[in-house]
């Protein structure tokens, strides 16, 4: 779908293609790429009229007056119904609308017209008993009602069961009318005889106005008209605002250029190329842009990009200015660092990434997020502060705040414990904060749209919180990093950090916790993970008798309990030493301490963690950290992916004399004789190893070990 270059997802495709061409050129093996966009002849690019498609299509465009969006949509309901009755009375119809709310309003309007005509079964294409069976399976109340009239609705707010019902019945022809949001045009392939685009605008939460669909979306929607092997002709009807009628009539029959959007998202891609080593200097960055679609279109259509003069010199100046601005922003964000002016051997135009830049590339984060985290995360952040910092990340700025949802946000704020800024109730970051709290509290969300939004926020949160951990570690903030890990555990489990860890087990609720403690002695989930068989049998008996849990529910609880991560940890420490030089001298710096942490799983491994409140299946991952509690310093950090049986990680760190500044905490003073002459007071410092699972609350481990300051004779 080469025309997607002009959408907000286009820069990703453009960068991938550009990188392939760039690599191919450097290796002397050029790559041939063919871009297709629904054409049926190879090596050619044409703009075909709808009538010359394999299934010819007639397109009707109608304009409707009215300044305000909602009243204009209401005036389109009757024409939509008439178009169905006249142009596709017995064949499948898709009506595309702009929002989930419009799917419901449009479907209900169609039903009212059926009732007015006293012909409620006009669109029903299945026996009554089958209609009853399908409506009983459906869970959404609006969908249940609409299915009785042969009308289905489809949007991202439906759960998977309802989506499957709608898709199966429409594909099989048992459902004639499908009212769907525009995203369906890009998703499942649902051709229909008649396609109606009811309105060509959607509400943009960021600008708080109604904006036009991208041209590519409209083309994709009307492209669903006409079913190969079933229809000899397809029909599309576009209902739009009257002033735009001429525009849509024009673009359907004349070539419409696809422009690049890369210049709007250049920061993340330039940073990634610098981290990858593709771009090493400022000139490399300018040269890199010459491989992009942006450069091709800049020459062909300079005015679109704000360039008046298309001459080669003007284009070069434009690209250099664009690169200068991007690199300046990345440097301000702390993702890049300039060469040291005092270093005479350094290239003044050289580019080198920082730890923040590498984290942005690894986690696919905005440079604004890295800057926000780096300036906000300190050693004093508690869970509440970290949740606020997370919610303000740039990655949640795209969370939709639809029309009137600011009022719903205020209502939701009354159901959650932490306060939010009610003056900015229409902010996507405030909404993200509320959705996280609702996730922890299991609060009822106001409408089904919030369920989808919450799922989207949860999906994004994993990589963002992992970046928070790494940025806290980069600052040496031990306790903040551990709290960030705890925050991710809470997100995965859907629990507050102050709740009982036993609530992570199936069929265990707060009402039975006091009796559970009295009967079994279990107060913490780690006791369950370490419990012998007779203790687990006692736990099962309690659930069955006192908790009134069914046999199946008890088996489920035991199944999860036996698969909790029970990890054996062994430490092996290697002290620093000096490597002998080539000339036989030992005047070389000491090697760092090497701590090998061996993790062995003692419990049965599960494919995924038990996280019924999370948005998708999650596998276990671990952090292994070394810290000094006395100063709150995080010394070293490593990640461990899925642990089936065993794994070993090596953490390297150097001695720091600052650890000796507080001898009252964890420092032991010893005598160390140097040679034959004098005594030198050496200190032994107690450090800690932390093994933290990212998916379960309360199963972290902490082990202490003692290191001695290396003597000069080592």
XYZ file of C-alpha atoms in Angstrom:
714
model
C 0.000 0.000 0.000
C 2.490 2.584 -1.203
C -0.009 5.429 -0.826
C 0.305 5.001 2.954
C 3.513 7.022 2.647
C 1.289 10.063 2.980
C -0.249 8.981 6.301
C 1.059 9.370 9.838
C 2.469 5.840 9.612
C 4.222 6.633 6.350
C 7.562 7.782 7.830
C 8.200 4.287 9.230
C 7.745 2.717 5.798
C 9.797 5.476 4.211
C 12.718 5.032 6.609
C 12.746 1.250 6.140
C 12.868 1.615 2.357
C 15.488 4.372 2.550
C 17.686 2.297 4.838
C 17.472 -0.691 2.477
C 18.515 1.459 -0.468
C 21.311 3.074 1.560
C 22.692 -0.288 2.719
C 22.389 -1.751 -0.787
C 24.364 1.132 -2.254
C 27.152 0.841 0.330
C 27.430 -2.901 -0.282
C 27.456 -2.464 -4.046
C 24.261 -4.518 -4.340
C 21.418 -2.160 -5.289
C 17.954 -3.251 -4.211
C 15.037 -2.952 -6.608
C 11.800 -1.924 -4.912
C 8.389 -1.896 -6.551
C 5.622 0.203 -5.036
C 2.037 -0.939 -5.599
C -1.232 0.718 -4.779
C -4.010 -1.381 -6.226
C -2.684 -1.373 -9.800
C -3.047 -4.446 -11.978
C -0.146 -3.881 -14.390
C 3.446 -4.405 -13.247
C 6.092 -1.696 -13.483
C 3.499 0.996 -14.183
C 1.829 3.685 -12.103
C -1.525 4.945 -13.314
C -4.518 6.685 -11.854
C -7.464 4.538 -12.913
C -11.051 5.661 -12.953
C -13.339 3.519 -10.784
C -15.103 2.209 -13.891
C -12.017 0.350 -15.168
C -11.482 -1.752 -12.034
C -11.765 -5.570 -12.318
C -15.218 -5.020 -10.795
C -16.358 -1.659 -12.218
C -17.628 0.836 -9.673
C -20.011 3.757 -9.913
C -19.320 6.577 -7.455
C -22.030 9.016 -6.374
C -21.103 12.152 -4.431
C -23.685 14.171 -2.537
C -23.140 17.345 -0.526
C -25.081 18.520 2.512
C -25.123 22.018 4.040
C -24.771 22.940 7.664
C -21.916 24.394 9.692
C -22.119 22.029 12.641
C -21.003 18.431 12.399
C -23.610 16.556 14.467
C -26.718 18.113 12.847
C -25.146 17.531 9.421
C -24.597 13.850 10.249
C -28.235 13.597 11.316
C -29.408 14.977 7.955
C -27.418 12.207 6.221
C -29.314 9.394 7.955
C -32.331 9.411 5.638
C -30.219 9.596 2.430
C -28.197 6.663 3.761
C -31.340 4.609 4.251
C -32.683 5.585 0.831
C -29.396 4.642 -0.860
C -29.526 1.182 0.695
C -33.140 0.618 -0.359
C -32.603 1.898 -3.895
C -29.102 0.692 -4.792
C -28.589 -2.459 -2.706
C -31.887 -3.722 -1.322
C -30.721 -7.342 -1.012
C -26.922 -7.227 -1.224
C -24.287 -6.473 1.456
C -23.794 -2.847 2.463
C -21.061 -1.173 4.517
C -21.712 2.270 5.995
C -18.494 3.966 7.129
C -18.780 6.587 9.872
C -16.218 8.576 11.815
C -16.613 7.355 15.396
C -17.930 4.593 17.590
C -20.725 6.870 18.743
C -21.747 7.446 15.133
C -21.966 3.679 14.517
C -24.596 3.475 17.237
C -26.473 6.620 16.172
C -26.512 5.599 12.497
C -27.640 2.039 13.230
C -30.430 3.265 15.496
C -31.516 5.781 12.834
C -31.737 3.000 10.221
C -33.861 0.948 12.628
C -36.213 3.904 13.177
C -36.723 4.203 9.393
C -37.496 0.474 9.194
C -40.096 0.859 11.915
C -41.553 3.922 10.194
C -41.943 1.829 7.015
C -43.452 -1.004 9.081
C -40.878 -3.372 7.551
C -38.544 -4.314 10.416
C -37.457 -7.572 8.728
C -36.319 -5.911 5.478
C -32.592 -6.449 6.182
C -32.871 -9.768 8.056
C -31.201 -12.617 6.139
C -31.439 -15.527 8.595
C -34.137 -17.556 10.364
C -35.625 -16.233 13.571
C -34.107 -18.960 15.756
C -30.646 -18.166 14.391
C -31.181 -14.470 15.077
C -32.089 -15.361 18.664
C -29.048 -17.604 19.063
C -26.634 -14.966 17.746
C -28.096 -12.115 19.801
C -27.786 -14.239 22.941
C -24.050 -14.673 22.239
C -23.496 -10.938 21.732
C -22.481 -8.934 24.793
C -22.718 -5.297 23.680
C -26.238 -4.006 24.352
C -26.420 -1.898 21.165
C -25.176 -4.793 19.044
C -27.747 -7.140 20.576
C -30.518 -4.740 19.621
C -29.272 -4.030 16.097
C -28.690 -7.670 15.138
C -32.427 -8.336 15.452
C -32.948 -6.000 12.471
C -30.159 -7.416 10.279
C -27.817 -4.533 11.133
C -24.387 -4.900 12.724
C -21.953 -2.404 14.190
C -18.174 -2.755 14.201
C -15.611 -0.615 16.008
C -12.551 -0.990 18.210
C -14.633 -0.705 21.379
C -16.273 -4.110 20.849
C -14.756 -7.104 22.576
C -13.332 -9.971 20.541
C -16.451 -12.149 20.849
C -18.736 -9.429 19.464
C -16.290 -8.609 16.667
C -16.143 -12.269 15.671
C -19.940 -12.512 15.610
C -20.261 -9.462 13.356
C -17.453 -10.495 11.026
C -18.672 -14.077 10.602
C -22.307 -13.169 9.987
C -21.477 -10.378 7.524
C -18.932 -12.461 5.625
C -21.418 -15.334 5.295
C -24.193 -13.042 4.047
C -26.444 -13.504 7.079
C -25.973 -9.847 8.023
C -26.794 -7.373 5.276
C -25.928 -3.981 6.809
C -22.669 -3.234 8.597
C -22.091 0.191 10.161
C -18.381 0.523 10.919
C -15.664 3.017 11.713
C -13.181 3.874 8.991
C -10.459 1.680 10.506
C -12.311 -1.376 9.182
C -11.344 -0.319 5.656
C -7.678 -0.932 6.522
C -8.265 -4.061 8.574
C -10.372 -7.075 7.684
C -11.168 -7.472 3.994
C -14.946 -7.030 3.814
C -16.057 -6.237 0.261
C -19.671 -5.211 -0.211
C -21.912 -4.363 -3.134
C -22.620 -0.872 -1.790
C -20.321 1.297 0.309
C -21.574 4.524 1.864
C -19.105 7.005 3.339
C -21.319 8.924 5.749
C -19.279 12.056 6.343
C -15.666 12.729 5.438
C -14.581 14.322 8.737
C -13.588 13.043 12.164
C -13.021 14.684 15.529
C -9.358 15.325 16.296
C -8.866 15.388 20.060
C -5.538 17.221 19.821
C -6.888 20.199 17.883
C -10.416 19.831 19.325
C -11.914 20.319 15.860
C -13.365 18.191 13.089
C -10.815 17.541 10.358
C -11.007 15.823 6.972
C -10.085 12.201 6.453
C -6.815 11.686 4.606
C -7.537 11.145 0.934
C -6.053 7.666 1.220
C -8.672 6.716 3.822
C -11.551 7.779 1.592
C -10.077 5.849 -1.340
C -9.632 2.798 0.850
C -13.234 2.965 2.044
C -14.862 3.286 -1.367
C -12.465 0.620 -2.629
C -14.457 -1.933 -0.612
C -17.340 -1.584 -3.090
C -17.687 -4.466 -5.525
C -17.282 -8.140 -4.696
C -15.164 -10.154 -7.136
C -16.988 -13.311 -8.312
C -20.278 -11.983 -6.934
C -20.882 -8.556 -8.484
C -20.638 -7.244 -12.006
C -20.607 -3.725 -10.619
C -19.948 -2.027 -7.291
C -21.520 1.165 -6.004
C -20.031 3.789 -3.682
C -21.801 6.813 -2.286
C -19.855 9.621 -0.602
C -21.858 11.961 1.612
C -19.834 15.069 2.419
C -20.060 18.719 3.399
C -21.461 20.732 0.482
C -18.360 22.966 -0.018
C -16.156 19.890 -0.432
C -18.257 18.144 -3.029
C -16.232 19.516 -5.944
C -12.957 18.566 -4.319
C -13.941 14.911 -3.881
C -15.360 14.761 -7.391
C -12.012 15.971 -8.692
C -9.618 13.723 -6.790
C -11.514 10.554 -7.697
C -10.743 10.982 -11.382
C -7.419 12.806 -11.415
C -4.002 11.823 -10.028
C -3.504 12.953 -6.464
C 0.132 13.245 -5.335
C 1.350 11.361 -2.289
C 3.590 13.551 -0.134
C 6.101 12.571 2.537
C 5.406 13.045 6.227
C 8.960 12.218 7.299
C 9.882 15.799 8.137
C 7.240 15.751 10.892
C 8.751 12.686 12.605
C 12.416 13.093 11.792
C 13.763 13.227 15.358
C 13.130 9.603 16.247
C 14.547 8.282 12.969
C 17.658 10.478 12.886
C 18.391 9.482 16.495
C 17.991 5.793 15.630
C 20.391 6.094 12.680
C 22.981 7.858 14.852
C 22.733 5.101 17.473
C 23.018 2.449 14.737
C 26.139 4.157 13.370
C 24.605 4.954 9.972
C 24.984 8.685 10.666
C 28.288 9.777 12.216
C 28.502 13.458 11.189
C 26.185 16.318 10.391
C 26.957 15.886 6.708
C 26.003 12.206 6.977
C 22.595 13.303 8.245
C 22.073 15.574 5.225
C 23.311 12.861 2.851
C 20.995 10.342 4.504
C 17.961 12.482 3.685
C 18.832 12.371 -0.023
C 17.902 8.666 0.020
C 14.375 9.364 1.231
C 11.054 9.929 -0.469
C 11.043 13.307 1.285
C 13.976 14.426 -0.858
C 12.251 13.271 -4.078
C 9.041 15.125 -3.285
C 10.915 18.191 -2.016
C 12.317 18.679 -5.502
C 8.997 17.960 -7.236
C 6.660 19.897 -4.956
C 8.744 22.313 -2.836
C 5.862 24.583 -1.816
C 4.210 21.724 0.120
C 7.224 21.677 2.439
C 7.533 25.449 2.763
C 10.326 25.828 0.207
C 9.928 28.562 -2.385
C 13.040 27.979 -4.498
C 13.458 24.451 -5.963
C 17.056 25.039 -7.079
C 19.673 22.485 -5.891
C 21.349 25.078 -3.692
C 18.076 26.059 -2.017
C 17.177 22.403 -1.449
C 20.579 21.760 0.140
C 20.185 24.778 2.429
C 16.686 23.608 3.375
C 17.881 20.099 4.262
C 20.836 21.479 6.215
C 18.490 23.716 8.206
C 16.119 20.821 8.840
C 18.979 18.641 10.088
C 20.368 21.480 12.219
C 17.005 21.922 13.959
C 16.558 18.185 14.577
C 20.078 17.743 15.939
C 19.667 20.789 18.163
C 16.435 19.377 19.611
C 18.080 15.995 20.212
C 21.026 17.652 21.932
C 18.750 19.750 24.153
C 16.875 16.562 25.071
C 20.158 14.931 26.069
C 20.138 12.304 23.325
C 23.248 13.655 21.584
C 26.430 15.302 22.744
C 28.721 17.597 20.804
C 32.461 16.983 20.522
C 34.644 18.452 23.253
C 36.038 21.763 21.899
C 39.264 21.193 23.845
C 39.883 17.931 21.984
C 41.879 18.934 18.940
C 41.552 15.489 17.345
C 37.749 15.431 17.527
C 35.683 16.122 14.424
C 33.728 19.333 15.161
C 30.870 17.992 13.019
C 30.911 14.538 14.605
C 27.833 13.128 16.299
C 27.772 10.749 19.252
C 24.754 9.455 21.120
C 24.275 9.432 24.866
C 22.664 6.803 27.060
C 19.344 8.638 26.650
C 19.681 8.524 22.869
C 20.353 4.804 22.975
C 17.339 4.222 25.217
C 15.124 6.231 22.839
C 16.246 4.042 19.961
C 15.923 0.777 21.899
C 12.475 1.473 23.328
C 11.249 3.558 20.345
C 10.630 6.571 22.562
C 10.207 10.207 21.680
C 13.157 12.420 22.560
C 10.650 14.564 24.470
C 9.881 11.572 26.710
C 13.578 10.993 27.392
C 14.022 14.646 28.326
C 10.914 14.563 30.528
C 12.039 11.418 32.362
C 15.606 12.625 32.793
C 14.490 15.909 34.351
C 11.659 14.463 36.471
C 13.054 11.213 37.852
C 15.189 11.640 40.976
C 16.078 9.677 44.095
C 12.964 10.843 45.973
C 10.244 9.668 43.547
C 7.585 7.501 45.174
C 4.979 5.382 43.388
C 2.499 8.234 43.019
C 5.124 10.541 41.530
C 6.273 7.831 39.111
C 2.693 7.207 37.969
C 2.302 10.931 37.292
C 5.595 11.023 35.383
C 4.548 7.989 33.341
C 1.190 9.531 32.430
C 2.893 12.681 31.167
C 5.050 10.767 28.665
C 4.748 11.878 25.047
C 3.660 8.330 24.077
C 0.262 8.991 25.680
C -0.311 12.296 23.901
C -2.096 10.427 21.083
C -4.640 8.938 23.473
C -7.957 10.161 22.055
C -10.054 12.570 24.077
C -13.287 12.648 22.138
C -16.071 15.163 22.171
C -17.470 15.651 25.691
C -15.066 13.108 27.189
C -13.683 15.803 29.482
C -16.936 15.435 31.423
C -16.521 11.671 31.549
C -12.980 12.154 32.827
C -14.298 14.305 35.659
C -16.821 11.589 36.544
C -14.092 8.929 36.484
C -11.884 11.099 38.711
C -14.497 10.700 41.468
C -14.027 6.918 41.438
C -10.247 6.730 41.795
C -8.112 7.599 44.846
C -5.369 9.842 43.426
C -6.161 13.426 42.486
C -5.701 14.725 38.953
C -5.692 18.214 37.495
C -9.409 18.703 36.855
C -8.669 21.995 35.058
C -7.147 19.926 32.231
C -9.776 17.220 32.065
C -9.552 17.251 28.266
C -5.835 16.401 28.338
C -4.796 12.947 27.055
C -2.247 12.777 29.880
C -4.946 13.312 32.515
C -7.008 10.633 30.826
C -4.008 8.258 30.836
C -3.540 8.888 34.576
C -7.215 8.106 35.195
C -7.097 4.946 33.083
C -4.106 3.648 35.027
C -5.865 4.307 38.320
C -9.052 2.673 37.048
C -6.944 -0.329 36.017
C -5.495 -0.661 39.532
C -8.871 -0.087 41.220
C -10.916 -2.200 38.787
C -13.220 0.798 38.499
C -16.055 0.666 36.023
C -15.257 2.689 32.916
C -17.928 5.122 31.718
C -18.260 3.863 28.120
C -16.877 1.032 25.992
C -14.524 3.430 24.197
C -12.569 3.773 27.437
C -12.001 0.015 27.503
C -10.162 0.204 24.189
C -8.289 3.317 25.272
C -7.216 1.608 28.489
C -5.992 -1.406 26.532
C -3.952 0.883 24.296
C -2.422 2.636 27.321
C -1.502 -0.694 28.929
C 0.120 -1.931 25.722
C 2.309 1.173 25.516
C 3.145 1.243 29.202
C 5.498 -1.761 29.307
C 8.255 -0.308 27.151
C 7.792 3.168 28.622
C 8.163 1.944 32.220
C 11.150 -0.193 31.227
C 12.740 2.998 29.916
C 11.925 4.708 33.229
C 13.801 1.948 35.053
C 16.840 2.359 32.803
C 16.857 6.149 33.132
C 16.582 5.874 36.926
C 19.450 3.383 36.825
C 21.491 5.718 34.643
C 21.089 8.359 37.353
C 22.133 5.848 40.019
C 18.778 6.081 41.828
C 18.387 2.671 43.485
C 15.056 3.103 45.242
C 13.427 4.976 42.352
C 14.468 2.212 39.959
C 13.013 -0.431 42.305
C 9.761 1.531 42.602
C 9.598 1.829 38.803
C 9.927 -1.957 38.593
C 7.167 -2.245 41.174
C 4.985 0.088 39.094
C 5.309 -2.217 36.084
C 4.352 -5.176 38.279
C 1.220 -3.280 39.341
C 0.344 -2.508 35.706
C 0.697 -6.148 34.676
C -1.319 -7.441 37.626
C -3.857 -4.603 37.770
C -3.288 -4.039 41.496
C -2.202 -1.136 43.700
C 1.250 -1.299 45.244
C -0.228 -1.202 48.752
C -2.708 -4.061 48.273
C -2.168 -7.598 49.524
C 0.015 -9.579 47.145
C -2.253 -12.610 47.646
C -4.896 -10.905 45.476
C -2.840 -11.913 42.423
C -4.049 -15.500 42.886
C -7.280 -16.563 41.169
C -10.418 -16.557 43.318
C -8.706 -14.839 46.268
C -10.413 -11.617 47.306
C -10.023 -9.149 50.148
C -13.002 -10.488 52.103
C -11.332 -13.824 52.861
C -7.816 -12.532 53.615
C -8.214 -12.305 57.450
C -9.622 -15.840 57.686
C -6.969 -17.104 55.265
C -4.227 -15.734 57.523
C -5.785 -17.306 60.604
C -6.351 -20.702 58.985
C -3.146 -21.115 56.966
C -0.728 -18.434 58.145
C -0.413 -17.142 54.577
C -0.026 -13.372 54.504
C 2.189 -12.889 51.460
C 2.389 -14.456 48.027
C 6.022 -15.447 48.589
C 4.790 -17.829 51.301
C 2.579 -19.499 48.708
C 5.449 -19.772 46.235
C 7.656 -21.456 48.869
C 4.920 -23.579 50.471
C 5.290 -27.388 50.608
C 2.561 -29.696 49.337
C 0.752 -30.128 52.662
C 0.539 -26.352 53.107
C -0.892 -25.960 49.588
C -3.407 -28.713 50.345
C -4.460 -26.762 53.433
C -4.776 -23.653 51.288
C -6.943 -25.532 48.786
C -9.146 -26.887 51.567
C -9.656 -23.370 52.908
C -10.701 -22.042 49.496
C -13.188 -24.863 49.069
C -14.768 -24.805 52.539
C -14.483 -21.252 53.842
C -14.105 -19.395 50.552
C -16.905 -21.434 48.925
C -14.822 -21.767 45.763
C -15.763 -24.435 43.234
C -13.488 -27.392 42.472
C -12.546 -25.796 39.184
C -11.732 -22.510 40.920
C -9.538 -24.275 43.482
C -7.666 -26.121 40.736
C -7.087 -22.817 38.949
C -5.646 -21.237 42.112
C -3.316 -24.198 42.691
C -2.268 -24.227 39.042
C -1.113 -20.607 39.308
C 0.439 -21.098 42.771
C 2.637 -23.948 41.538
C 3.859 -21.823 38.636
C 4.797 -18.713 40.551
C 8.466 -17.909 39.866
C 10.441 -19.601 42.636
C 14.038 -18.712 41.799
C 17.235 -19.959 43.414
C 19.979 -17.319 43.312
C 23.720 -18.038 43.549
C 26.448 -15.382 43.547
C 30.050 -15.709 42.405
C 32.327 -12.695 42.924
C 35.644 -12.164 41.155
C 37.944 -9.493 42.598
C 39.818 -6.954 40.495
C 43.282 -7.808 39.216
C 45.981 -6.226 37.115
C 46.836 -7.467 33.625
C 50.535 -7.755 32.896
C 51.730 -5.376 30.190
C 53.640 -6.442 27.097
C 56.917 -5.151 28.571
C 56.427 -7.105 31.748
C 55.274 -4.221 33.951
C 52.072 -4.302 35.929
C 51.364 -0.595 35.786
C 47.857 -1.148 34.404
C 44.487 -0.220 35.899
C 42.599 -2.748 37.945
C 39.885 -4.729 36.216
C 36.385 -4.195 37.643
C 34.633 -6.473 40.088
C 32.719 -9.229 38.306
C 29.595 -10.592 39.947
C 28.033 -13.619 38.266
C 24.406 -14.091 39.294
C 23.021 -17.539 38.516
C 19.248 -17.885 38.439
C 17.677 -21.346 38.577
C 13.935 -21.831 38.356
C 12.661 -24.313 40.938
C 8.974 -24.071 40.082
C 7.194 -25.207 36.940
C 7.558 -22.718 34.109
C 4.418 -21.327 32.472
C 4.150 -20.006 28.944
C 2.720 -16.710 30.190
C 2.307 -15.077 33.582
C -1.071 -15.155 35.267
C -2.250 -11.620 34.538
C -5.999 -11.682 33.772
C -6.259 -7.888 34.137
C -3.549 -7.096 31.599
C -4.330 -6.238 27.995
C -2.442 -9.142 26.370
C -0.400 -12.268 27.236
C 2.810 -11.375 29.058
C 5.961 -13.437 29.536
C 8.244 -13.193 32.552
C 11.294 -10.989 32.484
C 13.667 -10.107 35.271
C 15.943 -7.336 36.424
C 19.138 -8.121 38.305
C 20.564 -5.070 40.071
C 23.435 -4.298 42.417
C 22.945 -1.451 44.872
C 24.315 0.129 48.016
C 21.480 0.749 50.452
C 23.400 3.153 52.676
C 23.633 5.768 49.925
C 20.709 4.624 47.741
C 23.040 4.160 44.782
C 22.253 1.743 41.980
C 25.613 0.401 40.852
C 24.803 -2.051 38.037
C 21.709 -3.356 36.237
C 21.016 -6.165 33.777
C 17.873 -7.602 32.182
C 17.064 -11.308 31.907
C 14.450 -12.481 29.445
C 12.212 -15.499 29.895
C 13.632 -17.916 32.479
C 12.644 -21.475 31.583
C 15.295 -23.331 33.606
C 18.396 -21.310 34.389
C 20.337 -18.252 33.314
C 23.462 -16.407 34.377
C 24.272 -12.710 34.093
C 27.529 -10.921 34.795
C 27.511 -7.478 36.367
C 30.728 -5.449 36.390
C 31.403 -2.474 38.622
C 34.306 -0.539 40.104
C 35.121 0.302 43.672
C 33.960 3.728 44.816
C 35.656 5.375 47.789
C 32.490 7.409 48.378
C 30.986 4.244 49.876
C 33.293 4.770 52.852
C 31.919 8.182 53.724
C 29.223 6.671 55.957
C 30.955 3.968 57.997
C 27.901 3.610 60.198
C 25.989 1.808 57.462
C 27.258 -1.445 56.108
C 31.004 -0.683 56.233
C 33.372 -2.969 58.134
C 36.929 -1.765 58.878
C 39.720 -4.325 58.638
C 43.501 -4.362 58.929
C 45.445 -5.083 55.771
C 49.235 -5.346 55.922
C 51.004 -3.943 52.872
C 54.494 -5.416 52.319
C 56.593 -5.632 55.476
C 56.290 -2.100 56.760
C 53.027 -0.370 57.586
C 49.355 -1.116 58.089
C 46.692 0.283 55.814
C 43.082 0.429 56.974
C 40.892 -1.263 54.403
C 37.094 -1.320 54.385
C 34.657 -4.049 53.477
C 31.312 -2.805 52.143
C 28.052 -4.761 52.195
C 26.271 -4.446 48.845
C 22.957 -5.966 47.795
C 21.747 -7.918 44.780
C 18.116 -7.474 43.786
C 16.312 -10.014 41.593
C 12.998 -8.540 40.466
C 10.361 -10.160 38.257
C 8.570 -7.595 36.096
C 5.202 -9.366 36.262
C 4.467 -10.405 39.868
C 4.222 -8.206 42.961
C 5.998 -9.393 46.099
C 8.305 -12.077 44.695
C 11.449 -9.946 44.606
C 14.622 -11.220 46.257
C 17.431 -9.330 47.957
C 20.783 -10.890 48.843
C 23.765 -9.235 50.504
C 27.445 -9.788 49.820
C 30.583 -8.123 51.110
C 33.390 -6.712 49.009
C 36.745 -5.437 50.217
C 38.447 -2.383 48.819
C 41.183 -3.597 46.461
C 44.666 -3.033 47.871
C 47.311 -1.334 45.786
C 49.200 -4.606 45.676
C 46.324 -6.419 43.909
